[in-house]
Coordinates of C-alpha atoms in Angstrom, one line a residue:
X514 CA 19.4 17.8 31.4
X515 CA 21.8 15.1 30.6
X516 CA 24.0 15.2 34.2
X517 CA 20.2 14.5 35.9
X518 CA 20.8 11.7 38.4
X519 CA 18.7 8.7 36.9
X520 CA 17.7 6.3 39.3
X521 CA 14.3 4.5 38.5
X522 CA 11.8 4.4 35.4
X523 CA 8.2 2.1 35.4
X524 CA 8.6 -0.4 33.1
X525 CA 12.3 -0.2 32.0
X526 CA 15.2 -1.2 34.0
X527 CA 18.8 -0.9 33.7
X528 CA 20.5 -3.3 31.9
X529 CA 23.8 -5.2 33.3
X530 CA 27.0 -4.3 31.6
X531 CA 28.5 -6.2 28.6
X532 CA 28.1 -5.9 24.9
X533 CA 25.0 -8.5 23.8
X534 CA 24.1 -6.4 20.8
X535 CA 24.9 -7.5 17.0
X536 CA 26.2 -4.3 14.9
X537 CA 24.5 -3.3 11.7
X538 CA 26.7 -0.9 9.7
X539 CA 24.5 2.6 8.7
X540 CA 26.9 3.0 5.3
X541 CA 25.9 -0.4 3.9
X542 CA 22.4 -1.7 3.0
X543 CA 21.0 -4.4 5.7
X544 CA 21.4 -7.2 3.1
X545 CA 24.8 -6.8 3.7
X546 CA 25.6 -6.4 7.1
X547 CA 24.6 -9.8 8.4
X548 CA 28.4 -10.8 8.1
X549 CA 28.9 -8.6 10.7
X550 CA 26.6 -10.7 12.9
X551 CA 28.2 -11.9 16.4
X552 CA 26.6 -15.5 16.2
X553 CA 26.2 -16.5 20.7
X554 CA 23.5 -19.0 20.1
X555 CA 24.2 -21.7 23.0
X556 CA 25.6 -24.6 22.3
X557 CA 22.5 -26.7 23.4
X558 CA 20.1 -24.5 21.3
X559 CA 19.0 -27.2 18.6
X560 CA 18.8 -26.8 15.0
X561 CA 15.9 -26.6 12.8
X562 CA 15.9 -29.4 10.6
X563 CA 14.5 -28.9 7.0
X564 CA 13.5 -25.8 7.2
X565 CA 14.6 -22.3 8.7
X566 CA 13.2 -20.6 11.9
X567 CA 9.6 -19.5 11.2
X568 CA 8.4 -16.5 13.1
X569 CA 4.9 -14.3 13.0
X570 CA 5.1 -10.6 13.2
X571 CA 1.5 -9.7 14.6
X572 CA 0.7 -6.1 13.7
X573 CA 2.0 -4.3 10.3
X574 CA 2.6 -0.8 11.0
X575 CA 6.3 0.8 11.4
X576 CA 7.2 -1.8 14.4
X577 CA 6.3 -4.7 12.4
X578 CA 7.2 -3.8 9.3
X579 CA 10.7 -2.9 10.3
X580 CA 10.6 -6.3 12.1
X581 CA 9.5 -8.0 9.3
X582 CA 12.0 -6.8 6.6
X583 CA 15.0 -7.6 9.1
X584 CA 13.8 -11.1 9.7
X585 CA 13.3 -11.9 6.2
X586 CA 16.8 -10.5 5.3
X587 CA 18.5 -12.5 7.8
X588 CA 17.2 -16.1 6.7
X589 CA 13.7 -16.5 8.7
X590 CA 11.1 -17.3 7.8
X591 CA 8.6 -14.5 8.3
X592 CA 5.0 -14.2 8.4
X593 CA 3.6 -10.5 8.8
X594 CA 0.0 -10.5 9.8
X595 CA -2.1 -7.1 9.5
X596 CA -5.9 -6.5 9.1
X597 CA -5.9 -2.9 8.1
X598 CA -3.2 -2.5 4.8
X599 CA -4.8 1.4 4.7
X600 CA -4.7 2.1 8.3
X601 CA -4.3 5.6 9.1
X602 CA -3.5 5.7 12.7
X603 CA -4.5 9.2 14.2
X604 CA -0.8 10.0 14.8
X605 CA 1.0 13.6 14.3
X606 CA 3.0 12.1 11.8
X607 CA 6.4 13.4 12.4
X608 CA 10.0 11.5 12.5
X609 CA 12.8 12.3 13.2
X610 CA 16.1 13.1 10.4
X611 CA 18.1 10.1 11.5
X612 CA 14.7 7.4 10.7
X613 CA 15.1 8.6 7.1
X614 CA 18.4 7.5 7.3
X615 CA 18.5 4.8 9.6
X616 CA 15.6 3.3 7.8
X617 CA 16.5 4.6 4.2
X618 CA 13.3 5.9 3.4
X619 CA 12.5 7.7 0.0
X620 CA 11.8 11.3 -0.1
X621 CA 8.7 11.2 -1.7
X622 CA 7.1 9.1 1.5
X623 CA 7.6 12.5 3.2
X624 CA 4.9 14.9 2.2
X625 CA 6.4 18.5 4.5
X626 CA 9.9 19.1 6.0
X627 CA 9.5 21.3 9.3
X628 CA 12.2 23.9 9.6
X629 CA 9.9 25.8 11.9
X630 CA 8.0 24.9 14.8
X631 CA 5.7 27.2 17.2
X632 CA 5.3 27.0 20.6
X633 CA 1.8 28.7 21.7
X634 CA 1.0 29.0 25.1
X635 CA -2.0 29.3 27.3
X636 CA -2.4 32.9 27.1
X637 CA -1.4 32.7 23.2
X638 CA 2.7 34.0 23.3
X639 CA 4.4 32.0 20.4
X640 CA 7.6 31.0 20.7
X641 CA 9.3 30.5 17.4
X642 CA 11.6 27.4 17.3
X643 CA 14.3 26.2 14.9
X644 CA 17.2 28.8 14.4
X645 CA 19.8 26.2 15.6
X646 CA 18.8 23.9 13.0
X647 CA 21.5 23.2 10.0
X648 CA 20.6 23.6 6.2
X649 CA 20.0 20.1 6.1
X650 CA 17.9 19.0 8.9
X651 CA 14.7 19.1 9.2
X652 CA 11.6 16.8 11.0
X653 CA 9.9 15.0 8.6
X654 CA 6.2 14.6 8.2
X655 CA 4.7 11.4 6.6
X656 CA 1.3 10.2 6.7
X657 CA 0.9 6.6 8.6
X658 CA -1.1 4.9 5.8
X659 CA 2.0 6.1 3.3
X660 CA 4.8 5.0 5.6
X661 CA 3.1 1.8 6.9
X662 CA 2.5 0.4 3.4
X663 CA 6.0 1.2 2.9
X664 CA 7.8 -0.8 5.2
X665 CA 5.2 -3.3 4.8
X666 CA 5.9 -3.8 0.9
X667 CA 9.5 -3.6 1.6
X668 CA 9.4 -6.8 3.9
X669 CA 7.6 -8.4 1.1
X670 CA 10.3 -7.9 -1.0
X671 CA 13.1 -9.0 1.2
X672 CA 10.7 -12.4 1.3
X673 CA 8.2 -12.2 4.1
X674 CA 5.0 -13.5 4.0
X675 CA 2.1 -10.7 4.3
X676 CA -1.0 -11.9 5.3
X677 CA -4.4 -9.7 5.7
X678 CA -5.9 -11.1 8.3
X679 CA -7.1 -10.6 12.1
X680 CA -5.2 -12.2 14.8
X681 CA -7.4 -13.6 17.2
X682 CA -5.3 -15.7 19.9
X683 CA -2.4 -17.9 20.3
X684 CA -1.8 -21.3 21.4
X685 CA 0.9 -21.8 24.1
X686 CA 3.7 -24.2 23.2
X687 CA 3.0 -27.8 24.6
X688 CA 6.1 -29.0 25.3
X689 CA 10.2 -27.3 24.7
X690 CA 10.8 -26.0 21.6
X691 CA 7.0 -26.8 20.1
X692 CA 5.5 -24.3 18.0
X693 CA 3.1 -21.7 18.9
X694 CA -0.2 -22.2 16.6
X695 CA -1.6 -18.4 16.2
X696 CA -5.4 -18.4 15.2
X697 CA -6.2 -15.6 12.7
X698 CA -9.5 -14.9 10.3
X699 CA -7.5 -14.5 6.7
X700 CA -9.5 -12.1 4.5
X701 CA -7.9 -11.9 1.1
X702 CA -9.6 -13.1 -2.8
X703 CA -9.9 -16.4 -1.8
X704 CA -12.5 -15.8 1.1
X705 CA -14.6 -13.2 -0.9
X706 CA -14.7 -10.6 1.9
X707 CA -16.3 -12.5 4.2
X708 CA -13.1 -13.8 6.3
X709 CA -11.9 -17.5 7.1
X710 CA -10.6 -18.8 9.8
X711 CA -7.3 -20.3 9.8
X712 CA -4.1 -21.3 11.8
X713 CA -0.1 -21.0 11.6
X714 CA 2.4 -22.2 13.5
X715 CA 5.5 -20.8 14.0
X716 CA 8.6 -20.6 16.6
X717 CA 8.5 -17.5 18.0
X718 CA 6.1 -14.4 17.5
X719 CA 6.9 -10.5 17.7
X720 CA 3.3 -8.7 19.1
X721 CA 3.5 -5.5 16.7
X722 CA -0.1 -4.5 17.0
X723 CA -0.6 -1.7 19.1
X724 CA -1.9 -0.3 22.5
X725 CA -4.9 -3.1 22.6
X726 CA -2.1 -5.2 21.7
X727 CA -3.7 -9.2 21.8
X728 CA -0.7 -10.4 21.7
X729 CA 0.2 -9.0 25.2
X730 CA -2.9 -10.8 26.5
X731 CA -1.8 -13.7 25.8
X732 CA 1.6 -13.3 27.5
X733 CA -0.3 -11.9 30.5
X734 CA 2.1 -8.9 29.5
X735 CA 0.1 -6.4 32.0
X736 CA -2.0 -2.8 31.8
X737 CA -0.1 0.3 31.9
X738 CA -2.4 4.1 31.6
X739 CA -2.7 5.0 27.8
X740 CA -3.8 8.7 26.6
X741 CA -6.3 9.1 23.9
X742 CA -5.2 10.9 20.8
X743 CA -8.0 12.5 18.5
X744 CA -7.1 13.8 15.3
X745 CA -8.9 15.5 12.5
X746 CA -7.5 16.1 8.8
X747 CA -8.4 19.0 7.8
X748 CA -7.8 20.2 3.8
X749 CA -7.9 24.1 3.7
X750 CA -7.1 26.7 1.3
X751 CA -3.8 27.0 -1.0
X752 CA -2.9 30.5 0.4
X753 CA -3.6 28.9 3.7
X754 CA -1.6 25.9 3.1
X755 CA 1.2 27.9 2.3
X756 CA 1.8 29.3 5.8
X757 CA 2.0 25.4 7.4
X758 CA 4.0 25.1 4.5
X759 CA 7.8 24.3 6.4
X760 CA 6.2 25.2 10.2
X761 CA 4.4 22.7 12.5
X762 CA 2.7 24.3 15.5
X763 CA 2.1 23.2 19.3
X764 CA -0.3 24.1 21.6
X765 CA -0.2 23.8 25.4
X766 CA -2.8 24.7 27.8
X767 CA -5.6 23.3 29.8
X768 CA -8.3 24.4 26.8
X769 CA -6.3 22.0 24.7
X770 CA -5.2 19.5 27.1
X771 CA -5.0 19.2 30.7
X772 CA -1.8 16.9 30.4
X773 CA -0.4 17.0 26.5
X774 CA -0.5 19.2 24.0
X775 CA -2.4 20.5 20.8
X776 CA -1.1 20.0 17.6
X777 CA -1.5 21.5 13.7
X778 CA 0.4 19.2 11.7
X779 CA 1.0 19.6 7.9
X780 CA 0.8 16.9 5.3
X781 CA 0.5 17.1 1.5
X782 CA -2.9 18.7 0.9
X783 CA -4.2 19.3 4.6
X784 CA -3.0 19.5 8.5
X785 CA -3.6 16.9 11.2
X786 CA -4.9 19.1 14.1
X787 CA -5.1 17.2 17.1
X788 CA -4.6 17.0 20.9
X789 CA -4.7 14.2 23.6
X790 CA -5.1 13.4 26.9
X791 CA -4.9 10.9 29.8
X792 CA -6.5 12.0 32.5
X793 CA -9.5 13.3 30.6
X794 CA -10.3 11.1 28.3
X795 CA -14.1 11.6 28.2
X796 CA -13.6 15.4 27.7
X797 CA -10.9 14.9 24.2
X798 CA -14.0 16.2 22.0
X799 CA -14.1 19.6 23.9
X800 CA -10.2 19.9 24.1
X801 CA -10.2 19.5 20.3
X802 CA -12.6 22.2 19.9
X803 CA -10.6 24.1 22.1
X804 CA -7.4 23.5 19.6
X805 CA -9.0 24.0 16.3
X806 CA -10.3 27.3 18.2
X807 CA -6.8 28.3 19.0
X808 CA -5.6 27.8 15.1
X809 CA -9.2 29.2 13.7
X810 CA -7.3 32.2 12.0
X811 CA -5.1 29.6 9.9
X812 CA -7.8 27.1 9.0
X813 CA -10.9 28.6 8.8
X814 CA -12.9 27.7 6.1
X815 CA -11.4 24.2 6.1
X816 CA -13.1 20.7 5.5
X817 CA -12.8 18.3 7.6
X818 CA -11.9 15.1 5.4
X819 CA -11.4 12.7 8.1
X820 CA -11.6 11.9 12.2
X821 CA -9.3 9.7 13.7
X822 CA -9.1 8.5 17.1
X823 CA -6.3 5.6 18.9
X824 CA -5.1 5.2 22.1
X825 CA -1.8 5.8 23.0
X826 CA 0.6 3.9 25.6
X827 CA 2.2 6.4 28.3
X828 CA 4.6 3.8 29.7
X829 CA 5.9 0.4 29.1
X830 CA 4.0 -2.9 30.2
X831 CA 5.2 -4.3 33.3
X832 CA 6.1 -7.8 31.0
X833 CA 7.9 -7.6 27.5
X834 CA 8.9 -10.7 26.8
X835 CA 7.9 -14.3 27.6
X836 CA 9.2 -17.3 26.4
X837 CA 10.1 -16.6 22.4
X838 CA 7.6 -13.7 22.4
X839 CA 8.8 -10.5 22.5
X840 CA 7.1 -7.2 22.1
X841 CA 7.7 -4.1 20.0
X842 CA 6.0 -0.7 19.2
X843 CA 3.0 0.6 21.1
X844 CA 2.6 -2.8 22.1
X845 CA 5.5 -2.6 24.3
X846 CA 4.5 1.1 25.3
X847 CA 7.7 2.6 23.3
X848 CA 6.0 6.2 23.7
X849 CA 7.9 8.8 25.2
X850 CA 6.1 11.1 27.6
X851 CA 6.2 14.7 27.2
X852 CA 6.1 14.9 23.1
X853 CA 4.2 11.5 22.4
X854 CA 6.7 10.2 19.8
X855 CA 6.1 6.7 18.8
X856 CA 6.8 6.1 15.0
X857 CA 11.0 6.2 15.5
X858 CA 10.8 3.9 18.6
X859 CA 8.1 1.5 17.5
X860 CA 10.5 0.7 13.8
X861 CA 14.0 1.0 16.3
X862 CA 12.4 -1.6 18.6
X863 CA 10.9 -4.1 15.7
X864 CA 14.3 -3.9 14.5
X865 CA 16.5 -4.6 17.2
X866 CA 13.9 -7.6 18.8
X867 CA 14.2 -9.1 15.4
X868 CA 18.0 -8.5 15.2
X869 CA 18.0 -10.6 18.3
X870 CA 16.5 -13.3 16.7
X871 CA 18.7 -13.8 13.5
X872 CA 21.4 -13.3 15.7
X873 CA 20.3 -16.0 18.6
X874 CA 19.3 -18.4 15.6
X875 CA 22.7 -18.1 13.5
X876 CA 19.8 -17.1 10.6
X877 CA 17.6 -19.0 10.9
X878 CA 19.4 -22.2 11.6
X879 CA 18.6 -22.5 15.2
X880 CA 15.6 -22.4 17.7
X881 CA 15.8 -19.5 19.8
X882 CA 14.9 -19.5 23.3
X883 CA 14.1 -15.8 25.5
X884 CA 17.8 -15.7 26.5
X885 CA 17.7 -14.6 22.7
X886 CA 15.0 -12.0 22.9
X887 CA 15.9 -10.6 25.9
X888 CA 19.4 -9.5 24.5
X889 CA 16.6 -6.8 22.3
X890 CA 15.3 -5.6 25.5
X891 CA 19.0 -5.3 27.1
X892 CA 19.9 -3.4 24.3
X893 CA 16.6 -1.4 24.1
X894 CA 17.1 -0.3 27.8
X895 CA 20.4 0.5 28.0
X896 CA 20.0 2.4 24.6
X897 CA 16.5 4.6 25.7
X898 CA 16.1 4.6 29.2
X899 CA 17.7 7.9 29.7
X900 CA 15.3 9.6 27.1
X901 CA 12.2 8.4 28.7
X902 CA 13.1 9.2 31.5
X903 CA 14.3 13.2 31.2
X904 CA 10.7 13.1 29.4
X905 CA 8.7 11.7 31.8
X906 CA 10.5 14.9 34.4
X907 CA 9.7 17.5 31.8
X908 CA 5.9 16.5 31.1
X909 CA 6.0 16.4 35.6
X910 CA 6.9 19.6 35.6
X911 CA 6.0 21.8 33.0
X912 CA 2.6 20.1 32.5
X913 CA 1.1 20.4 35.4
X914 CA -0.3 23.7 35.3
X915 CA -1.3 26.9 33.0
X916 CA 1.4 29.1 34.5
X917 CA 4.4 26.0 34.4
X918 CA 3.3 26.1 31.0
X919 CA 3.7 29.5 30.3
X920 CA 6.9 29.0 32.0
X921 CA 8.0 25.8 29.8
X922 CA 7.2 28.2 26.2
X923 CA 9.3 31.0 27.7
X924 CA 12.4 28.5 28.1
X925 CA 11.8 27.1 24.9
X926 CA 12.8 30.7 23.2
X927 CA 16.3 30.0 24.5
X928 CA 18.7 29.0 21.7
X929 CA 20.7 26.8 24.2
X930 CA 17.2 24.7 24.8
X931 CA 16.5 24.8 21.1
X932 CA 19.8 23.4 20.3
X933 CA 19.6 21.1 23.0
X934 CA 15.7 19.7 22.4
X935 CA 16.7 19.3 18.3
X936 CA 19.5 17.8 18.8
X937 CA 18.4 15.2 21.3
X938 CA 14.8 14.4 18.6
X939 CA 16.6 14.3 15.3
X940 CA 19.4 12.0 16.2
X941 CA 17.5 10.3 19.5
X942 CA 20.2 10.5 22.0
X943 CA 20.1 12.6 24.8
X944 CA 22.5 15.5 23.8
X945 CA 25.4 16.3 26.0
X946 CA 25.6 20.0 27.6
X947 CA 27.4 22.8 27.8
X948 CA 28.5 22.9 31.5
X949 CA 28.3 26.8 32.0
X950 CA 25.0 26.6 29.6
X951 CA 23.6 24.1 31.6
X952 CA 24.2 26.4 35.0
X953 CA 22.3 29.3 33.3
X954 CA 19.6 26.7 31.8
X955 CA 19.5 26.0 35.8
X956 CA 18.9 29.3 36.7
X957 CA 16.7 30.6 33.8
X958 CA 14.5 27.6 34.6
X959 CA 14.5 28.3 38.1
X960 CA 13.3 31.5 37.4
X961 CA 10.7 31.0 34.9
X962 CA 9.1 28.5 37.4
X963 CA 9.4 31.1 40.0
X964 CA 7.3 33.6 38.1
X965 CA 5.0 31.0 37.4
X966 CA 4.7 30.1 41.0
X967 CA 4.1 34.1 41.2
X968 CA 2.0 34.1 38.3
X969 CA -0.7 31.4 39.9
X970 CA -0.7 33.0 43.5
X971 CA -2.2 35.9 41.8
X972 CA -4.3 33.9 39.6
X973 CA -5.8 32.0 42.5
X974 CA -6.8 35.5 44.7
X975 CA -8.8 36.8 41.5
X976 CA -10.5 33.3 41.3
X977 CA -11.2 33.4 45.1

């Protein structure tokens, strides 16, 4: 998968050669690695006088958060605004090993670690995955409120400003290097539930606040297609909750989803079972009937303690960036096709954009201008592009049908593609392969798609 010939991706581009990124050190804690900073703020980028750069984060879960905490450790001041502080995003849940390092997060924000993984497909053969993994790796599952409030506190202590409230709109800058003056209803003791309407002004903002991202309207930042994900938690029996105890499951078919997948997650004390879609959005009740259907064995006799719904972004927005705003997370449309992961991009990409901007401003001590953000997306495309885009083939061709699918679970019971798959999602780079492996990957696919081919023909005369 890695020698595929690359050529184009909606809403990323390749970036032009040259190093613009800053270097944070993984073996020494953020505070301090900002020594290592490469300062290239231009000459004729003024500095803020009596005060340091002041910058809004709009939107507090991982992307924000992670945004926050770096631009409060590098000497700016930061505002992070977010209206829900117990949001619980209907999201699978599930990071990858190298966020828990990356990000240093605690153990005990991670309620299961998934050794095992199941691949069920339409006609119910399950493939069991995870023999290549090592002793110590592992996908972690976290539930969003948990992790959110996390990161969130954890920018508070590195000195940001976290502000409940609901942005409403932004003011554009009136002339160079003016402030932008975001408009926001503050809820907190002072307005006794009822909400107040205030203003801030600041020098650059970071949209963090999802797929209905305001902050992108007010860029013009552009639609892009978005899936919707509907999740229910479901708590179920101890004897039952020890079988999800290390093992995550996946359902594909066009019962569950015409164009993604099912899923039965575990947390602490219940599973997310969910499924999505993109090009069925009005039928996501009866696809997640259809899942909990396909798992009724395992969870029967569960309660269903809460329903989520959200929509999820299946590509990037055709605009990122304007100006000194810059955009992160689902907001940007970080989502890769195929598996729906979100959570490790969206805190990757707060990080870097805000990495940008402490390194642009010398920390704080200059105004920034978008030669400064766009360094992030630079970096961000040079970094991610080639995983999108091997997704975005794979969901093409493996979801496009019941028999491809059938075709996509029978390669996943090769322990080349396990290898391959894990490696690439722990430690989010696209793996390198084996040449003679990848030649019989070639051919086994070839094949498997073939009988597939084979398999619908004959499908289609007993439907006719």
């Amino acid at each position: 998968m890695a020698s595929i010939a690359l050529k184009t991706f909606t809403g990323l581009r390749q970036s032009s050669p040259g190093n613009n990124s800053i270097t944070l050190s993984k073996s020494l804690p953020l505070t301090q690695t900002h020594r290592r900073l490469r300062i290239n703020a231009s000459k004729s980028s003024p500095r803020v006088n009596g005060r340091n750069l002041r910058v809004a984060v709009v939107g507090g879960g991982p992307a924000g958060g992670a945004a926050a905490e770096t631009l409060a450790k590098g000497g700016i001041e930061t505002f992070l605004i977010e209206r829900k502080m117990d949001n619980c995003k209907p999201c699978g849940g599930a990071i990858p090993l190298c966020m828990v390092g990356e990000f240093d997060l605690p153990l005990d924000i991670i309620d299961r670690k998934v050794t095992k993984m199941k691949m069920i497909s339409p006609s119910n053969v399950a493939v069991d995955i995870g023999q290549t993994l090592k002793p110590h790796e592992y996908i972690g599952m976290v539930r969003r409120e948990v992790l959110d409030a996390y990161l969130r506190d954890r920018a508070a202590e590195a000195g940001a400003s976290v502000l409940n409230g609901l942005f409403l709109k932004m003011d554009m800058p009136k002339a160079p290097n003016a402030p932008y003056v975001l408009h926001y209803t503050a809820y907190d003791s002072k307005t006794n539930g009822a909400g107040e309407k205030r203003t801030l002004e600041v020098d650059a903002v970071i949209g963090a606040d999802g797929a209905n991202s305001r902050v992108a309207k007010s860029i013009n930042a552009g639609e892009y297609e978005y899936a919707i994900a509907f999740q229910e938690r479901i708590r179920i029996s101890d004897d039952k909750m020890k079988y999800y105890e290390n093992l995550a499951e996946m359902y594909v078919g066009d019962d569950v989803s015409p164009d993604f997948y099912g899923w039965v997650f575990p947390k602490c004390d219940h599973v997310a079972v969910g499924t999505g879609t993109v090009t069925h959005k009005a039928d996501i009740k009866k696809f997640q009937l259809a899942t909990r259907l396909r798992a009724d064995s395992k969870i029967t006799g569960g309660k269903i303690i809460r329903v989520e719904a959200h929509p999820i972004p299946e590509h990037p927005r055709p605009r990122r960036l304007q100006d000194r705003v810059a955009l992160v997370g689902d907001a940007a449309g970080y989502v890769t096709k195929c598996s729906g992961e979100g959570i490790y991009f969206a805190a990757k990409s707060g990080r870097m954009c805000a990495e940008a901007i402490v390194e642009g401003s010398e920390m704080g001590k200059r105004m920034v201008d978008e030669s400064d953000l766009r360094k992030y997306l630079e970096k961000w495309d040079k970094t991610y592009w080639p995983t999108y885009k091997v997704l975005d083939i794979l969901q093409k061709v493996f979801y496009r049908s019941n028999p491809a699918r059938e075709a996509f679970v029978e390669m996943c019971a090769d322990e080349y593609v396990q290898k391959m798959t894990f490696d690439s999602y722990l430690y989010k780079k696209v793996a390198p392969g084996n040449p003679i492996e990848d030649l019989k990957l070639a051919v086994n696919t070839v094949g498997s798609l073939v009988r597939a081919n084979a398999l619908r023909r004959e499908m289609d005369k007993l439907s006719v």
